[in-house]
Coordinates of C-alpha atoms and ligand atoms in Angstrom, one line a residue:
M1 CA -3.8 -17.4 -12.7
I2 CA -5.8 -19.2 -9.8
T3 CA -6.9 -22.7 -10.7
F4 CA -9.3 -25.0 -8.5
K5 CA -9.1 -28.5 -9.5
D6 CA -11.7 -31.0 -8.0
I7 CA -11.5 -29.4 -4.7
K8 CA -13.2 -30.8 -1.7
K9 CA -13.0 -29.7 2.0
T10 CA -14.6 -31.5 4.9
Y11 CA -13.7 -29.9 8.3
P12 CA -12.9 -32.3 11.0
D13 CA -16.4 -32.3 12.4
G14 CA -17.5 -33.9 9.2
T15 CA -18.9 -30.7 7.8
T16 CA -18.3 -30.7 4.0
A17 CA -18.1 -26.9 3.3
V18 CA -16.9 -27.3 -0.5
R19 CA -17.2 -30.1 -3.1
N20 CA -17.0 -30.9 -6.7
F21 CA -15.4 -27.4 -7.1
N22 CA -13.6 -26.2 -10.5
L23 CA -12.8 -23.1 -11.3
E24 CA -10.2 -21.3 -13.5
I25 CA -9.5 -17.6 -12.7
K26 CA -7.7 -15.4 -15.3
Q27 CA -4.8 -13.1 -14.5
G28 CA -6.3 -9.5 -14.1
E29 CA -9.8 -11.0 -13.6
L30 CA -12.4 -10.0 -11.0
V31 CA -14.4 -13.1 -10.0
T32 CA -17.2 -12.6 -7.0
L33 CA -18.1 -15.8 -5.0
I34 CA -22.0 -15.3 -4.4
G35 CA -24.2 -17.6 -2.5
P36 CA -26.5 -17.8 0.8
S37 CA -24.3 -17.6 4.4
G38 CA -22.8 -21.1 4.7
C39 CA -22.3 -21.8 1.3
G40 CA -18.6 -22.1 1.3
K41 CA -17.6 -18.9 0.1
T42 CA -15.1 -18.0 2.9
T43 CA -13.8 -21.7 2.9
T44 CA -13.0 -21.4 -0.9
M45 CA -11.2 -18.1 -0.2
K46 CA -9.1 -19.4 2.6
M47 CA -7.7 -22.2 0.7
I48 CA -6.2 -20.0 -1.8
N49 CA -3.7 -18.8 0.6
R50 CA -3.6 -21.8 2.7
L51 CA -5.2 -20.5 5.9
I52 CA -7.0 -23.8 5.4
D53 CA -5.7 -26.5 3.1
P54 CA -8.2 -28.8 0.7
T55 CA -9.2 -32.5 1.6
E56 CA -9.1 -33.3 -2.0
G57 CA -7.8 -31.7 -4.9
Y58 CA -5.2 -29.1 -6.1
I59 CA -5.1 -25.3 -6.2
Y60 CA -2.7 -23.9 -8.5
I61 CA -1.3 -20.3 -8.6
N62 CA 0.4 -19.6 -11.9
D63 CA 0.5 -23.3 -12.7
K64 CA 2.2 -24.2 -9.5
P65 CA 0.2 -25.9 -6.5
V66 CA -0.1 -23.8 -3.6
S67 CA 1.2 -26.1 -1.1
D68 CA 4.8 -25.9 -3.5
Y69 CA 4.8 -22.1 -2.2
S70 CA 6.1 -21.1 1.3
I71 CA 3.8 -19.3 3.7
H72 CA 5.8 -16.3 3.3
E73 CA 5.6 -16.1 -0.6
L74 CA 1.6 -16.6 -0.1
R75 CA 1.6 -14.0 2.4
W76 CA 3.4 -11.6 0.5
N77 CA 1.9 -11.8 -2.9
I78 CA -1.6 -12.4 -1.6
G79 CA -3.7 -9.2 -0.1
Y80 CA -6.4 -10.2 2.0
V81 CA -9.1 -7.8 3.2
L82 CA -11.6 -9.2 5.9
Q83 CA -15.1 -8.0 6.8
Q84 CA -14.1 -7.3 10.2
I85 CA -11.7 -4.1 10.4
A86 CA -8.4 -5.8 11.6
L87 CA -6.2 -2.6 12.0
F88 CA -3.8 -2.7 14.7
P89 CA -5.2 -0.1 17.2
H90 CA -2.0 0.8 18.9
M91 CA -0.3 1.5 15.3
T92 CA -1.1 4.6 13.0
V93 CA -2.3 4.2 9.7
R94 CA 1.4 4.3 8.4
E95 CA 2.6 1.8 10.8
N96 CA -0.7 -0.5 10.0
V97 CA -0.1 -0.2 6.2
A98 CA 3.6 -0.7 6.4
I99 CA 3.6 -3.9 8.0
V100 CA 4.0 -6.2 4.4
P101 CA 6.5 -3.7 2.8
E102 CA 8.9 -3.5 5.9
L103 CA 8.7 -7.5 6.3
R104 CA 9.8 -7.4 2.6
K105 CA 12.8 -4.9 3.4
W106 CA 11.7 -1.8 1.4
K107 CA 13.3 1.2 1.8
S108 CA 11.7 3.7 4.5
K109 CA 11.3 6.2 1.6
D110 CA 9.9 3.9 -0.8
I111 CA 7.1 2.9 1.9
D112 CA 6.4 6.5 2.6
E113 CA 5.8 7.3 -1.1
R114 CA 3.7 4.3 -1.6
I115 CA 1.6 5.2 1.6
D116 CA 0.9 8.5 0.2
E117 CA 0.2 7.3 -3.1
L118 CA -2.4 5.0 -1.9
L119 CA -4.1 7.3 0.6
A120 CA -4.6 9.6 -2.5
M121 CA -6.0 6.8 -4.3
V122 CA -8.8 6.2 -1.6
G123 CA -9.5 9.9 -1.2
M124 CA -7.6 10.3 2.2
E125 CA -5.3 13.4 2.2
P126 CA -2.0 11.7 3.2
S127 CA -0.8 14.8 5.4
T128 CA -4.1 14.6 7.3
F129 CA -4.0 10.8 7.9
R130 CA -0.8 9.3 7.8
D131 CA -0.3 9.6 11.7
R132 CA -3.6 9.1 13.0
Y133 CA -4.8 6.1 15.1
P134 CA -7.5 3.9 13.7
S135 CA -9.7 5.2 16.6
E136 CA -9.6 8.9 15.2
L137 CA -10.8 7.5 11.8
S138 CA -14.6 6.9 10.7
G139 CA -15.6 3.1 9.9
G140 CA -15.3 4.0 6.2
Q141 CA -11.7 5.5 6.3
Q142 CA -10.8 2.3 8.6
Q143 CA -12.1 0.1 6.0
R144 CA -10.1 2.0 3.2
I145 CA -7.0 1.5 5.3
G146 CA -8.1 -2.3 5.5
V147 CA -8.0 -2.3 1.7
I148 CA -4.8 -0.1 0.9
R149 CA -2.9 -2.4 3.5
A150 CA -3.6 -5.4 1.5
L151 CA -2.7 -3.6 -1.4
A152 CA 0.8 -2.2 -0.2
A153 CA 3.4 -4.2 -1.1
D154 CA 1.5 -4.5 -4.8
P155 CA 0.5 -8.1 -4.6
E156 CA -0.4 -9.9 -7.6
I157 CA -3.7 -11.4 -5.9
I158 CA -6.2 -9.9 -3.9
L159 CA -8.9 -11.6 -1.8
M160 CA -11.8 -9.7 -0.4
D161 CA -14.2 -11.4 2.0
E162 CA -17.2 -9.3 2.2
P163 CA -15.0 -6.1 2.8
F164 CA -17.9 -3.5 2.2
S165 CA -21.0 -5.1 4.5
A166 CA -20.2 -3.0 7.5
L167 CA -20.2 0.2 5.8
D168 CA -22.7 2.9 5.2
P169 CA -24.0 3.0 1.7
I170 CA -22.1 6.2 0.5
S171 CA -19.0 4.5 1.8
R172 CA -19.6 1.4 0.3
E173 CA -20.2 2.8 -3.2
Q174 CA -16.9 4.9 -3.0
L175 CA -14.9 1.9 -2.5
Q176 CA -16.9 -0.1 -5.0
E177 CA -15.8 2.5 -7.3
D178 CA -12.2 2.7 -6.1
I179 CA -12.0 -1.2 -6.6
L180 CA -13.1 -1.0 -10.2
K181 CA -10.6 1.6 -10.9
L182 CA -8.0 -0.4 -9.2
Q183 CA -8.7 -3.7 -11.4
K184 CA -8.6 -1.7 -14.5
E185 CA -5.8 0.5 -14.0
I186 CA -3.5 -2.3 -12.3
K187 CA -5.1 -5.4 -13.5
K188 CA -5.1 -7.1 -10.4
T189 CA -6.6 -10.4 -10.0
I190 CA -9.4 -10.0 -7.6
V191 CA -11.6 -12.9 -5.7
F192 CA -14.4 -10.8 -4.0
V193 CA -16.8 -12.6 -1.8
T194 CA -20.2 -10.9 -1.3
H195 CA -23.8 -12.1 -0.4
D196 CA -24.9 -8.7 -2.3
I197 CA -25.9 -9.6 -6.1
D198 CA -26.1 -5.8 -6.9
E199 CA -22.2 -5.6 -5.6
A200 CA -21.4 -8.8 -7.6
I201 CA -23.1 -7.7 -10.8
K202 CA -21.5 -4.2 -10.4
L203 CA -18.1 -5.4 -9.7
A204 CA -17.6 -8.8 -11.5
D205 CA -16.0 -9.9 -14.9
R206 CA -17.5 -13.0 -13.7
I207 CA -20.0 -14.2 -11.1
C208 CA -19.6 -17.6 -9.6
L209 CA -22.8 -18.8 -8.0
M210 CA -22.4 -21.0 -5.1
K211 CA -24.9 -23.4 -3.1
D212 CA -24.1 -25.7 -0.5
G213 CA -20.5 -26.1 -1.2
E214 CA -21.2 -26.2 -4.7
I215 CA -20.7 -24.0 -7.9
V216 CA -24.2 -23.8 -9.4
Q217 CA -23.5 -21.5 -12.3
V218 CA -20.5 -19.4 -13.6
G219 CA -20.7 -16.7 -16.0
T220 CA -20.5 -12.9 -16.8
P221 CA -23.1 -10.4 -15.1
Q222 CA -24.8 -10.4 -18.4
Q223 CA -24.8 -14.2 -18.8
L224 CA -26.2 -14.9 -15.4
M225 CA -28.9 -12.3 -15.7
N226 CA -30.1 -13.5 -19.1
S227 CA -30.6 -17.0 -17.6
H228 CA -32.9 -16.1 -15.3
Ligands
ADP1 P1 -20.1 -15.9 7.0 O1 -21.3 -16.1 6.5 O2 -19.8 -14.2 7.0 O3 -18.6 -16.3 6.4 P2 -20.0 -17.7 9.0 O4 -20.9 -17.4 10.2 O5 -20.6 -18.5 8.0 O6 -19.7 -15.9 8.7 O7 -18.5 -18.1 9.7 C1 -17.7 -17.2 9.9 C2 -16.5 -17.8 10.5 O8 -16.9 -18.7 11.7 C3 -15.9 -18.6 9.2 O9 -14.9 -18.1 8.5 C4 -15.3 -20.1 10.0 O10 -14.1 -20.4 10.0 C5 -16.1 -19.9 11.3 N1 -17.0 -21.2 11.5 C6 -18.4 -21.0 10.7 N2 -19.1 -22.3 11.0 C7 -18.4 -22.9 11.8 C8 -18.3 -24.1 12.6 N3 -19.7 -24.6 12.5 N4 -17.5 -24.4 13.4 C9 -16.4 -23.8 13.7 N5 -16.0 -22.5 13.0 C10 -17.3 -22.1 12.2
ADP2 P1 -19.8 -18.8 3.5 O1 -18.5 -18.1 3.8 O2 -20.4 -19.0 2.3 O3 -20.9 -18.4 4.4 P2 -18.3 -21.0 5.0 O4 -17.2 -21.2 4.1 O5 -17.9 -19.7 6.3 O6 -19.4 -20.2 4.1 O7 -18.8 -22.2 5.8 C1 -19.3 -23.1 4.7 C2 -19.6 -24.3 5.8 O8 -18.7 -25.0 6.5 C3 -20.7 -23.8 6.8 O9 -21.8 -24.9 7.1 C4 -20.1 -23.6 8.1 O10 -20.8 -23.9 9.0 C5 -19.1 -24.7 7.9 N1 -17.6 -24.3 8.4 C6 -17.0 -23.4 8.2 N2 -16.0 -23.3 9.0 C7 -15.9 -24.5 9.9 C8 -15.0 -25.0 10.9 N3 -13.9 -24.4 11.2 N4 -15.6 -26.0 11.4 C9 -16.4 -26.7 10.8 N5 -17.4 -26.3 10.0 C10 -16.9 -25.1 9.4

């Protein structure tokens, strides 16, 4: 599904953030990228949807180089959840979640159904929350909206960059459960960045351990634990 082939990324200031990076992520797999701050996790993620391009090597999605997709195709088919909650403050929950479905020209009725289904999925009563503004939500609720916004148009791939690190432990655990459920039920391919080993073990089909821009080890949580 997603293949990294001999990837190297050097920023214009000379910092090589990622090197010798080879990885194949299968359809429906949840892979966590884990490692200390600055090891290249975010850089790796941003190359998948072409927020940045590698200096060397290729990334393929379904055997086609990402550079052969239009930016629209990539933005529409890849959901992206960030650590910083990035909801538009002047837009309601419904309006925030509807952005990509509207760009894709979904019918208003279909969008409304989809939003209610997603709100219910993360335990937020649709009639209560649909028309609220972000300032009328708790941090955990805002982050849930960030997650469902990324899922709204049913992308094949979901990228999550420390999506829960700003949350209290209870919201965090709830959302981890949501992600596990999602991945089991709808078989999304998910790349999940974290620096929390417990979170990585809990969520991952496979863990990719990074250090100084390189992969140190890749394996199932079980394989990684047995080797330490
Ligand atoms: P995190 O560990 O959460 O990824 P960082 O502090 O490493 O946070 O980086 C946050 C963002 O700031 C990165 O995604 C990157 O785009 C940008 N950034 C990090 N280091 C630099 C740098 N030396 N020069 C310019 N931008 C940087
Ligand atoms: P992580 O997500 O693991 O914290 P990043 O991918 O954000 O790591 O950063 C990897 C390395 O690249 C760090 O040394 C960071 O300072 C550097 N870096 C990130 N973004 C930039 C940038 N825009 N310009 C220069 N260096 C950057």
